[in-house]
């Protein structure tokens, strides 16, 4: 893993007059995203809870971190592997689960694009429960790069169990249980446009393809999408307690990782 090699590629292309098509600065990346995304997706991706003060505070806090390289160590070979959850992972950074990433790609398949990026770079991906493509298809694009499945634990235990077993079968290397999204956050940007993507049926494929979810419906999601969405609202958002941990643990032998956000209140999850 030598991430710095990507800059060599850019400089070498520059010798042939080819400039990078991607922005190199975060601010420009955000500007380009705002220009390219439909306003409803942009508001969901860029917005935070309340007056977004904690969102800004998190960025400021992160800026206080610096890296000091060590000298005289002859670092011609850099080893970025880390030992975590009983396995050796190729990179010390992960792709966080982003529940609407599927909608952010031009072709509407951003989960697959993210998995392909993971495959190419060796950066492990945490695949969100809320995806455009089913978790099996996302896993299929990961190549040799490890993937983890992020679980929003449904209140219906049979659906939770089914999702975990599907993730196991699809080859995910761990289950990441998100703890902080049992209730919808107060998100002014989304509220102002009455915009909540899942209620419009987006990113629910892991549910609508799930046998346990489908079994709870009178008519299939293809025949009656509205009822499927309504049922989703009833099973999403489980206020877990420590007492649920033994049950979650009993579902799988995979590493079980619990996840919560810094206190900026991004709920609902995505
Ligand atoms: C648009 C968006 C969607 C997200 N979707 C999910 C999700 O589906 N599941 C989850 O566990 N976390 C989700 N998160 C939280 C991220 O995984 C991450 O924990 C959080 O953004 C904190 O990292 P950051 O400060 O680098 O943004 C989402 C965050 C954003 C911004």
PDB file of C-alpha atoms and ligand atoms in Angstrom:
ATOM      1  CA  UNK A   1       0.000   0.000   0.000  1.00  0.00           C
ATOM      2  CA  UNK A   2       1.723   3.196  -1.097  1.00  0.00           C
ATOM      3  CA  UNK A   3      -0.908   5.916  -1.319  1.00  0.00           C
ATOM      4  CA  UNK A   4       1.723   8.526  -2.238  1.00  0.00           C
ATOM      5  CA  UNK A   5       2.197   6.810  -5.582  1.00  0.00           C
ATOM      6  CA  UNK A   6      -1.061   8.376  -6.744  1.00  0.00           C
ATOM      7  CA  UNK A   7       0.660  11.751  -6.825  1.00  0.00           C
ATOM      8  CA  UNK A   8       3.405  10.365  -9.072  1.00  0.00           C
ATOM      9  CA  UNK A   9       0.662   9.312 -11.484  1.00  0.00           C
ATOM     10  CA  UNK A  10      -0.731  12.861 -11.473  1.00  0.00           C
ATOM     11  CA  UNK A  11       2.639  14.553 -12.006  1.00  0.00           C
ATOM     12  CA  UNK A  12       3.610  12.122 -14.759  1.00  0.00           C
ATOM     13  CA  UNK A  13       0.306  12.714 -16.534  1.00  0.00           C
ATOM     14  CA  UNK A  14       1.030  16.427 -16.240  1.00  0.00           C
ATOM     15  CA  UNK A  15       4.163  15.962 -18.356  1.00  0.00           C
ATOM     16  CA  UNK A  16       1.852  14.853 -21.152  1.00  0.00           C
ATOM     17  CA  UNK A  17      -0.387  17.886 -20.613  1.00  0.00           C
ATOM     18  CA  UNK A  18      -3.080  15.950 -18.758  1.00  0.00           C
ATOM     19  CA  UNK A  19      -4.443  17.706 -15.673  1.00  0.00           C
ATOM     20  CA  UNK A  20      -6.339  15.864 -12.915  1.00  0.00           C
ATOM     21  CA  UNK A  21     -10.087  15.827 -13.389  1.00  0.00           C
ATOM     22  CA  UNK A  22     -10.699  15.662  -9.622  1.00  0.00           C
ATOM     23  CA  UNK A  23     -10.332  18.634  -7.301  1.00  0.00           C
ATOM     24  CA  UNK A  24      -7.339  18.481  -4.998  1.00  0.00           C
ATOM     25  CA  UNK A  25      -8.661  20.617  -2.153  1.00  0.00           C
ATOM     26  CA  UNK A  26     -11.441  19.640   0.220  1.00  0.00           C
ATOM     27  CA  UNK A  27     -13.263  22.967  -0.213  1.00  0.00           C
ATOM     28  CA  UNK A  28     -13.277  22.595  -3.987  1.00  0.00           C
ATOM     29  CA  UNK A  29     -14.427  19.004  -3.646  1.00  0.00           C
ATOM     30  CA  UNK A  30     -17.397  20.221  -1.593  1.00  0.00           C
ATOM     31  CA  UNK A  31     -18.164  22.972  -4.139  1.00  0.00           C
ATOM     32  CA  UNK A  32     -18.117  20.526  -7.010  1.00  0.00           C
ATOM     33  CA  UNK A  33     -20.329  18.093  -5.084  1.00  0.00           C
ATOM     34  CA  UNK A  34     -22.865  20.842  -4.399  1.00  0.00           C
ATOM     35  CA  UNK A  35     -22.939  21.711  -8.092  1.00  0.00           C
ATOM     36  CA  UNK A  36     -23.311  18.100  -9.196  1.00  0.00           C
ATOM     37  CA  UNK A  37     -25.751  16.623  -6.677  1.00  0.00           C
ATOM     38  CA  UNK A  38     -29.521  17.098  -6.665  1.00  0.00           C
ATOM     39  CA  UNK A  39     -30.326  19.622  -3.877  1.00  0.00           C
ATOM     40  CA  UNK A  40     -32.133  17.001  -1.762  1.00  0.00           C
ATOM     41  CA  UNK A  41     -29.096  14.697  -1.769  1.00  0.00           C
ATOM     42  CA  UNK A  42     -26.737  17.597  -1.073  1.00  0.00           C
ATOM     43  CA  UNK A  43     -28.796  18.744   1.906  1.00  0.00           C
ATOM     44  CA  UNK A  44     -28.827  15.244   3.338  1.00  0.00           C
ATOM     45  CA  UNK A  45     -25.097  14.712   2.837  1.00  0.00           C
ATOM     46  CA  UNK A  46     -23.838  18.142   3.885  1.00  0.00           C
ATOM     47  CA  UNK A  47     -26.330  19.030   6.594  1.00  0.00           C
ATOM     48  CA  UNK A  48     -26.033  18.353  10.301  1.00  0.00           C
ATOM     49  CA  UNK A  49     -28.258  18.612  13.321  1.00  0.00           C
ATOM     50  CA  UNK A  50     -29.362  21.837  15.005  1.00  0.00           C
ATOM     51  CA  UNK A  51     -27.305  24.861  14.015  1.00  0.00           C
ATOM     52  CA  UNK A  52     -24.513  22.511  12.870  1.00  0.00           C
ATOM     53  CA  UNK A  53     -22.234  23.872  15.550  1.00  0.00           C
ATOM     54  CA  UNK A  54     -20.953  20.417  16.548  1.00  0.00           C
ATOM     55  CA  UNK A  55     -20.286  19.597  12.896  1.00  0.00           C
ATOM     56  CA  UNK A  56     -17.976  22.628  12.662  1.00  0.00           C
ATOM     57  CA  UNK A  57     -16.485  21.873  16.078  1.00  0.00           C
ATOM     58  CA  UNK A  58     -15.547  18.359  14.938  1.00  0.00           C
ATOM     59  CA  UNK A  59     -13.683  19.750  11.936  1.00  0.00           C
ATOM     60  CA  UNK A  60     -11.890  22.270  14.151  1.00  0.00           C
ATOM     61  CA  UNK A  61     -10.962  19.533  16.628  1.00  0.00           C
ATOM     62  CA  UNK A  62      -9.563  17.372  13.855  1.00  0.00           C
ATOM     63  CA  UNK A  63      -7.423  20.245  12.610  1.00  0.00           C
ATOM     64  CA  UNK A  64      -5.502  20.198  15.876  1.00  0.00           C
ATOM     65  CA  UNK A  65      -3.971  16.832  14.942  1.00  0.00           C
ATOM     66  CA  UNK A  66      -0.634  16.843  13.165  1.00  0.00           C
ATOM     67  CA  UNK A  67       1.736  14.215  11.865  1.00  0.00           C
ATOM     68  CA  UNK A  68       5.425  14.384  12.690  1.00  0.00           C
ATOM     69  CA  UNK A  69       7.515  12.080  10.507  1.00  0.00           C
ATOM     70  CA  UNK A  70      10.522  10.372  12.082  1.00  0.00           C
ATOM     71  CA  UNK A  71      13.912  11.059  10.506  1.00  0.00           C
ATOM     72  CA  UNK A  72      16.970   8.891   9.906  1.00  0.00           C
ATOM     73  CA  UNK A  73      14.942   5.706   9.822  1.00  0.00           C
ATOM     74  CA  UNK A  74      15.514   4.866   6.151  1.00  0.00           C
ATOM     75  CA  UNK A  75      11.790   4.519   5.501  1.00  0.00           C
ATOM     76  CA  UNK A  76      11.982   3.253   1.935  1.00  0.00           C
ATOM     77  CA  UNK A  77       9.270   0.657   2.605  1.00  0.00           C
ATOM     78  CA  UNK A  78       6.277   1.857   4.535  1.00  0.00           C
ATOM     79  CA  UNK A  79       4.078  -0.720   6.210  1.00  0.00           C
ATOM     80  CA  UNK A  80       0.579   0.616   6.703  1.00  0.00           C
ATOM     81  CA  UNK A  81      -0.956  -2.646   7.905  1.00  0.00           C
ATOM     82  CA  UNK A  82      -2.703  -2.727  11.253  1.00  0.00           C
ATOM     83  CA  UNK A  83      -3.779  -5.566  13.533  1.00  0.00           C
ATOM     84  CA  UNK A  84      -7.416  -5.081  14.391  1.00  0.00           C
ATOM     85  CA  UNK A  85     -10.293  -7.355  15.387  1.00  0.00           C
ATOM     86  CA  UNK A  86      -7.956 -10.344  15.154  1.00  0.00           C
ATOM     87  CA  UNK A  87      -6.974  -9.718  11.536  1.00  0.00           C
ATOM     88  CA  UNK A  88      -4.299  -7.911   9.610  1.00  0.00           C
ATOM     89  CA  UNK A  89      -5.847  -5.059   7.656  1.00  0.00           C
ATOM     90  CA  UNK A  90      -4.062  -3.418   4.727  1.00  0.00           C
ATOM     91  CA  UNK A  91      -4.651   0.175   5.817  1.00  0.00           C
ATOM     92  CA  UNK A  92      -5.113   2.093   9.076  1.00  0.00           C
ATOM     93  CA  UNK A  93      -8.041   4.050   7.649  1.00  0.00           C
ATOM     94  CA  UNK A  94     -11.511   2.813   6.712  1.00  0.00           C
ATOM     95  CA  UNK A  95     -14.278   3.987   4.434  1.00  0.00           C
ATOM     96  CA  UNK A  96     -17.039   4.910   6.888  1.00  0.00           C
ATOM     97  CA  UNK A  97     -20.565   3.712   6.149  1.00  0.00           C
ATOM     98  CA  UNK A  98     -22.437   6.436   4.266  1.00  0.00           C
ATOM     99  CA  UNK A  99     -26.091   5.548   3.893  1.00  0.00           C
ATOM    100  CA  UNK A 100     -26.846   7.591   0.806  1.00  0.00           C
ATOM    101  CA  UNK A 101     -23.573   7.120  -1.039  1.00  0.00           C
ATOM    102  CA  UNK A 102     -25.492   5.080  -3.592  1.00  0.00           C
ATOM    103  CA  UNK A 103     -27.393   8.205  -4.652  1.00  0.00           C
ATOM    104  CA  UNK A 104     -24.216  10.259  -4.920  1.00  0.00           C
ATOM    105  CA  UNK A 105     -22.817   8.543  -8.001  1.00  0.00           C
ATOM    106  CA  UNK A 106     -23.779   9.622 -11.509  1.00  0.00           C
ATOM    107  CA  UNK A 107     -25.135   6.158 -12.294  1.00  0.00           C
ATOM    108  CA  UNK A 108     -26.954   5.851  -8.934  1.00  0.00           C
ATOM    109  CA  UNK A 109     -24.717   2.970  -7.819  1.00  0.00           C
ATOM    110  CA  UNK A 110     -22.362   4.707  -5.429  1.00  0.00           C
ATOM    111  CA  UNK A 111     -22.162   1.728  -3.083  1.00  0.00           C
ATOM    112  CA  UNK A 112     -20.643  -0.348  -5.880  1.00  0.00           C
ATOM    113  CA  UNK A 113     -18.327   2.514  -6.887  1.00  0.00           C
ATOM    114  CA  UNK A 114     -17.143   2.792  -3.275  1.00  0.00           C
ATOM    115  CA  UNK A 115     -16.503  -0.951  -3.115  1.00  0.00           C
ATOM    116  CA  UNK A 116     -14.476  -0.721  -6.326  1.00  0.00           C
ATOM    117  CA  UNK A 117     -12.451   2.118  -4.808  1.00  0.00           C
ATOM    118  CA  UNK A 118     -11.832  -0.099  -1.763  1.00  0.00           C
ATOM    119  CA  UNK A 119     -10.730  -2.922  -4.057  1.00  0.00           C
ATOM    120  CA  UNK A 120      -8.330  -0.649  -5.902  1.00  0.00           C
ATOM    121  CA  UNK A 121      -6.787   1.060  -2.863  1.00  0.00           C
ATOM    122  CA  UNK A 122      -6.940  -1.662  -0.188  1.00  0.00           C
ATOM    123  CA  UNK A 123      -8.834   0.648   2.155  1.00  0.00           C
ATOM    124  CA  UNK A 124     -11.411  -1.505   3.972  1.00  0.00           C
ATOM    125  CA  UNK A 125     -15.029  -0.524   3.393  1.00  0.00           C
ATOM    126  CA  UNK A 126     -17.824  -0.456   5.923  1.00  0.00           C
ATOM    127  CA  UNK A 127     -20.958  -1.015   3.845  1.00  0.00           C
ATOM    128  CA  UNK A 128     -24.079   0.720   5.180  1.00  0.00           C
ATOM    129  CA  UNK A 129     -27.386  -1.038   5.784  1.00  0.00           C
ATOM    130  CA  UNK A 130     -28.961   1.823   3.806  1.00  0.00           C
ATOM    131  CA  UNK A 131     -27.712   1.157   0.291  1.00  0.00           C
ATOM    132  CA  UNK A 132     -29.005   1.341  -3.239  1.00  0.00           C
ATOM    133  CA  UNK A 133     -27.488  -2.044  -4.092  1.00  0.00           C
ATOM    134  CA  UNK A 134     -27.880  -5.146  -1.923  1.00  0.00           C
ATOM    135  CA  UNK A 135     -25.049  -6.013   0.431  1.00  0.00           C
ATOM    136  CA  UNK A 136     -24.208  -9.128  -1.602  1.00  0.00           C
ATOM    137  CA  UNK A 137     -23.557  -7.045  -4.748  1.00  0.00           C
ATOM    138  CA  UNK A 138     -21.443  -4.570  -2.783  1.00  0.00           C
ATOM    139  CA  UNK A 139     -19.352  -7.442  -1.380  1.00  0.00           C
ATOM    140  CA  UNK A 140     -18.911  -8.743  -4.912  1.00  0.00           C
ATOM    141  CA  UNK A 141     -16.987  -5.605  -5.901  1.00  0.00           C
ATOM    142  CA  UNK A 142     -14.543  -5.629  -2.991  1.00  0.00           C
ATOM    143  CA  UNK A 143     -11.925  -7.906  -4.521  1.00  0.00           C
ATOM    144  CA  UNK A 144      -9.344  -8.865  -1.875  1.00  0.00           C
ATOM    145  CA  UNK A 145     -10.043  -5.817   0.282  1.00  0.00           C
ATOM    146  CA  UNK A 146     -11.848  -6.625   3.536  1.00  0.00           C
ATOM    147  CA  UNK A 147     -15.404  -5.382   3.915  1.00  0.00           C
ATOM    148  CA  UNK A 148     -17.471  -4.877   7.058  1.00  0.00           C
ATOM    149  CA  UNK A 149     -21.245  -4.709   7.233  1.00  0.00           C
ATOM    150  CA  UNK A 150     -22.784  -1.855   9.194  1.00  0.00           C
ATOM    151  CA  UNK A 151     -26.011  -2.903  10.866  1.00  0.00           C
ATOM    152  CA  UNK A 152     -28.821  -0.608  11.820  1.00  0.00           C
ATOM    153  CA  UNK A 153     -30.407  -3.165  14.101  1.00  0.00           C
ATOM    154  CA  UNK A 154     -34.069  -3.550  13.144  1.00  0.00           C
ATOM    155  CA  UNK A 155     -36.583  -3.813  15.973  1.00  0.00           C
ATOM    156  CA  UNK A 156     -37.780  -7.077  14.388  1.00  0.00           C
ATOM    157  CA  UNK A 157     -35.125  -9.523  15.522  1.00  0.00           C
ATOM    158  CA  UNK A 158     -35.781 -11.933  12.659  1.00  0.00           C
ATOM    159  CA  UNK A 159     -34.799  -9.215  10.163  1.00  0.00           C
ATOM    160  CA  UNK A 160     -31.680  -8.359  12.159  1.00  0.00           C
ATOM    161  CA  UNK A 161     -30.703 -12.008  12.216  1.00  0.00           C
ATOM    162  CA  UNK A 162     -31.307 -12.385   8.508  1.00  0.00           C
ATOM    163  CA  UNK A 163     -29.179  -9.320   7.650  1.00  0.00           C
ATOM    164  CA  UNK A 164     -26.312 -10.577   9.812  1.00  0.00           C
ATOM    165  CA  UNK A 165     -26.405 -14.014   8.233  1.00  0.00           C
ATOM    166  CA  UNK A 166     -26.539 -12.545   4.745  1.00  0.00           C
ATOM    167  CA  UNK A 167     -23.500 -10.416   5.573  1.00  0.00           C
ATOM    168  CA  UNK A 168     -21.703 -13.494   6.875  1.00  0.00           C
ATOM    169  CA  UNK A 169     -22.496 -15.473   3.735  1.00  0.00           C
ATOM    170  CA  UNK A 170     -21.453 -12.572   1.498  1.00  0.00           C
ATOM    171  CA  UNK A 171     -17.970 -12.634   3.056  1.00  0.00           C
ATOM    172  CA  UNK A 172     -17.984  -9.530   5.254  1.00  0.00           C
ATOM    173  CA  UNK A 173     -15.321  -9.737   7.942  1.00  0.00           C
ATOM    174  CA  UNK A 174     -17.186  -8.096  10.796  1.00  0.00           C
ATOM    175  CA  UNK A 175     -20.520  -6.574  11.822  1.00  0.00           C
ATOM    176  CA  UNK A 176     -20.456  -2.903  12.791  1.00  0.00           C
ATOM    177  CA  UNK A 177     -23.492  -2.140  14.937  1.00  0.00           C
ATOM    178  CA  UNK A 178     -24.413   1.535  14.886  1.00  0.00           C
ATOM    179  CA  UNK A 179     -25.777   2.528  18.271  1.00  0.00           C
ATOM    180  CA  UNK A 180     -26.786   6.133  17.874  1.00  0.00           C
ATOM    181  CA  UNK A 181     -29.606   6.192  15.372  1.00  0.00           C
ATOM    182  CA  UNK A 182     -32.704   5.025  17.160  1.00  0.00           C
ATOM    183  CA  UNK A 183     -34.407   8.380  16.641  1.00  0.00           C
ATOM    184  CA  UNK A 184     -34.470  10.990  13.893  1.00  0.00           C
ATOM    185  CA  UNK A 185     -32.190  13.965  14.466  1.00  0.00           C
ATOM    186  CA  UNK A 186     -33.388  17.589  14.114  1.00  0.00           C
ATOM    187  CA  UNK A 187     -31.876  18.468  10.769  1.00  0.00           C
ATOM    188  CA  UNK A 188     -32.934  21.961   9.651  1.00  0.00           C
ATOM    189  CA  UNK A 189     -31.703  21.681   6.059  1.00  0.00           C
ATOM    190  CA  UNK A 190     -33.719  18.533   5.467  1.00  0.00           C
ATOM    191  CA  UNK A 191     -36.694  19.833   7.438  1.00  0.00           C
ATOM    192  CA  UNK A 192     -36.806  23.011   5.347  1.00  0.00           C
ATOM    193  CA  UNK A 193     -37.343  20.952   2.213  1.00  0.00           C
ATOM    194  CA  UNK A 194     -39.294  18.168   3.949  1.00  0.00           C
ATOM    195  CA  UNK A 195     -36.666  15.816   2.625  1.00  0.00           C
ATOM    196  CA  UNK A 196     -36.052  12.342   4.024  1.00  0.00           C
ATOM    197  CA  UNK A 197     -34.702  10.050   1.285  1.00  0.00           C
ATOM    198  CA  UNK A 198     -35.729   6.718   2.808  1.00  0.00           C
ATOM    199  CA  UNK A 199     -39.370   7.821   3.082  1.00  0.00           C
ATOM    200  CA  UNK A 200     -39.200   8.377  -0.662  1.00  0.00           C
ATOM    201  CA  UNK A 201     -38.100   4.761  -0.963  1.00  0.00           C
ATOM    202  CA  UNK A 202     -34.388   5.395  -1.435  1.00  0.00           C
ATOM    203  CA  UNK A 203     -31.647   3.128  -0.120  1.00  0.00           C
ATOM    204  CA  UNK A 204     -33.937   0.453   1.289  1.00  0.00           C
ATOM    205  CA  UNK A 205     -32.770  -2.400  -0.946  1.00  0.00           C
ATOM    206  CA  UNK A 206     -31.235  -4.450   1.869  1.00  0.00           C
ATOM    207  CA  UNK A 207     -34.706  -4.547   3.407  1.00  0.00           C
ATOM    208  CA  UNK A 208     -36.763  -5.085   0.275  1.00  0.00           C
ATOM    209  CA  UNK A 209     -34.497  -7.974  -0.781  1.00  0.00           C
ATOM    210  CA  UNK A 210     -34.565  -9.541   2.661  1.00  0.00           C
ATOM    211  CA  UNK A 211     -36.668 -12.691   3.121  1.00  0.00           C
ATOM    212  CA  UNK A 212     -37.512 -11.874   6.755  1.00  0.00           C
ATOM    213  CA  UNK A 213     -38.562  -8.307   5.864  1.00  0.00           C
ATOM    214  CA  UNK A 214     -40.611  -9.523   2.912  1.00  0.00           C
ATOM    215  CA  UNK A 215     -42.261 -12.199   5.053  1.00  0.00           C
ATOM    216  CA  UNK A 216     -43.707  -9.467   7.272  1.00  0.00           C
ATOM    217  CA  UNK A 217     -45.436  -7.737   4.332  1.00  0.00           C
ATOM    218  CA  UNK A 218     -48.895  -8.508   2.991  1.00  0.00           C
ATOM    219  CA  UNK A 219     -47.840  -7.670  -0.569  1.00  0.00           C
ATOM    220  CA  UNK A 220     -44.359  -7.600  -2.059  1.00  0.00           C
ATOM    221  CA  UNK A 221     -42.411  -4.301  -2.184  1.00  0.00           C
ATOM    222  CA  UNK A 222     -42.572  -4.480  -5.995  1.00  0.00           C
ATOM    223  CA  UNK A 223     -46.391  -4.580  -5.920  1.00  0.00           C
ATOM    224  CA  UNK A 224     -46.853  -2.175  -3.021  1.00  0.00           C
ATOM    225  CA  UNK A 225     -43.819   0.013  -2.358  1.00  0.00           C
ATOM    226  CA  UNK A 226     -45.720   2.364  -0.006  1.00  0.00           C
ATOM    227  CA  UNK A 227     -46.535  -0.416   2.458  1.00  0.00           C
ATOM    228  CA  UNK A 228     -42.930  -1.596   2.354  1.00  0.00           C
ATOM    229  CA  UNK A 229     -41.720   1.919   3.199  1.00  0.00           C
ATOM    230  CA  UNK A 230     -44.269   2.174   5.990  1.00  0.00           C
ATOM    231  CA  UNK A 231     -43.118  -1.142   7.396  1.00  0.00           C
ATOM    232  CA  UNK A 232     -39.520   0.042   7.191  1.00  0.00           C
ATOM    233  CA  UNK A 233     -40.383   3.038   9.386  1.00  0.00           C
ATOM    234  CA  UNK A 234     -41.773   0.598  11.929  1.00  0.00           C
ATOM    235  CA  UNK A 235     -38.703  -1.630  12.118  1.00  0.00           C
ATOM    236  CA  UNK A 236     -35.951   1.008  11.806  1.00  0.00           C
ATOM    237  CA  UNK A 237     -34.534   2.628  14.910  1.00  0.00           C
ATOM    238  CA  UNK A 238     -33.955   0.212  17.740  1.00  0.00           C
ATOM    239  CA  UNK A 239     -33.054   1.828  21.084  1.00  0.00           C
ATOM    240  CA  UNK A 240     -30.620  -0.933  22.073  1.00  0.00           C
ATOM    241  CA  UNK A 241     -29.501  -1.542  25.623  1.00  0.00           C
ATOM    242  CA  UNK A 242     -26.608  -3.569  27.055  1.00  0.00           C
ATOM    243  CA  UNK A 243     -29.100  -6.417  27.435  1.00  0.00           C
ATOM    244  CA  UNK A 244     -29.304  -6.714  23.640  1.00  0.00           C
ATOM    245  CA  UNK A 245     -25.580  -7.333  23.344  1.00  0.00           C
ATOM    246  CA  UNK A 246     -25.717 -11.045  24.237  1.00  0.00           C
ATOM    247  CA  UNK A 247     -28.364 -11.578  21.588  1.00  0.00           C
ATOM    248  CA  UNK A 248     -26.353  -9.696  18.950  1.00  0.00           C
ATOM    249  CA  UNK A 249     -23.262 -11.667  19.951  1.00  0.00           C
ATOM    250  CA  UNK A 250     -25.164 -14.927  19.590  1.00  0.00           C
ATOM    251  CA  UNK A 251     -26.023 -14.188  15.941  1.00  0.00           C
ATOM    252  CA  UNK A 252     -22.521 -14.590  14.524  1.00  0.00           C
ATOM    253  CA  UNK A 253     -18.930 -15.560  15.201  1.00  0.00           C
ATOM    254  CA  UNK A 254     -17.712 -12.556  13.208  1.00  0.00           C
ATOM    255  CA  UNK A 255     -16.112  -9.685  15.123  1.00  0.00           C
ATOM    256  CA  UNK A 256     -18.859  -7.449  16.499  1.00  0.00           C
ATOM    257  CA  UNK A 257     -17.913  -3.782  16.521  1.00  0.00           C
ATOM    258  CA  UNK A 258     -20.084  -1.106  18.092  1.00  0.00           C
ATOM    259  CA  UNK A 259     -20.115   2.312  16.474  1.00  0.00           C
ATOM    260  CA  UNK A 260     -21.394   5.698  17.471  1.00  0.00           C
ATOM    261  CA  UNK A 261     -20.820   9.146  16.106  1.00  0.00           C
ATOM    262  CA  UNK A 262     -19.092  12.069  17.672  1.00  0.00           C
ATOM    263  CA  UNK A 263     -21.712  14.229  19.358  1.00  0.00           C
ATOM    264  CA  UNK A 264     -22.927  16.177  16.395  1.00  0.00           C
ATOM    265  CA  UNK A 265     -26.163  14.222  16.086  1.00  0.00           C
ATOM    266  CA  UNK A 266     -26.257  13.164  12.464  1.00  0.00           C
ATOM    267  CA  UNK A 267     -29.226  10.938  13.065  1.00  0.00           C
ATOM    268  CA  UNK A 268     -31.044   9.516  11.219  1.00  0.00           C
ATOM    269  CA  UNK A 269     -27.836   7.643  10.528  1.00  0.00           C
ATOM    270  CA  UNK A 270     -27.196   8.696   7.033  1.00  0.00           C
TER     271      UNK A 270
HETATM  272  C1  LIG B   1     -24.180  11.512   4.528  1.00  0.00           C
HETATM  273  C2  LIG B   1     -23.813  10.623   5.689  1.00  0.00           C
HETATM  274  C3  LIG B   1     -24.385   9.358   5.767  1.00  0.00           C
HETATM  275  C4  LIG B   1     -24.045   8.511   6.826  1.00  0.00           C
HETATM  276  N1  LIG B   1     -24.594   7.251   6.876  1.00  0.00           N
HETATM  277  C5  LIG B   1     -24.260   6.400   7.868  1.00  0.00           C
HETATM  278  C6  LIG B   1     -24.772   5.088   7.903  1.00  0.00           C
HETATM  279  O1  LIG B   1     -25.543   4.660   7.045  1.00  0.00           O
HETATM  280  N2  LIG B   1     -24.422   4.293   8.928  1.00  0.00           N
HETATM  281  C7  LIG B   1     -23.565   4.703   9.920  1.00  0.00           C
HETATM  282  O2  LIG B   1     -23.258   3.928  10.815  1.00  0.00           O
HETATM  283  N3  LIG B   1     -23.039   5.953   9.899  1.00  0.00           N
HETATM  284  C8  LIG B   1     -23.364   6.799   8.900  1.00  0.00           C
HETATM  285  N4  LIG B   1     -22.818   8.054   8.856  1.00  0.00           N
HETATM  286  C9  LIG B   1     -21.829   8.428   9.857  1.00  0.00           C
HETATM  287  C10 LIG B   1     -20.407   8.197   9.337  1.00  0.00           C
HETATM  288  O3  LIG B   1     -20.167   6.819   9.114  1.00  0.00           O
HETATM  289  C11 LIG B   1     -19.346   8.720  10.331  1.00  0.00           C
HETATM  290  O4  LIG B   1     -19.378   7.980  11.523  1.00  0.00           O
HETATM  291  C12 LIG B   1     -19.589  10.177  10.681  1.00  0.00           C
HETATM  292  O5  LIG B   1     -19.863  10.947   9.526  1.00  0.00           O
HETATM  293  C13 LIG B   1     -18.388  10.773  11.438  1.00  0.00           C
HETATM  294  O6  LIG B   1     -17.281  10.924  10.627  1.00  0.00           O
HETATM  295  P1  LIG B   1     -16.891  12.360   9.984  1.00  0.00           P
HETATM  296  O7  LIG B   1     -16.728  13.286  11.157  1.00  0.00           O
HETATM  297  O8  LIG B   1     -15.623  12.056   9.243  1.00  0.00           O
HETATM  298  O9  LIG B   1     -18.027  12.761   9.084  1.00  0.00           O
HETATM  299  C14 LIG B   1     -23.134   8.921   7.814  1.00  0.00           C
HETATM  300  C15 LIG B   1     -22.560  10.198   7.715  1.00  0.00           C
HETATM  301  C16 LIG B   1     -22.891  11.043   6.668  1.00  0.00           C
HETATM  302  C17 LIG B   1     -22.232  12.390   6.590  1.00  0.00           C
END
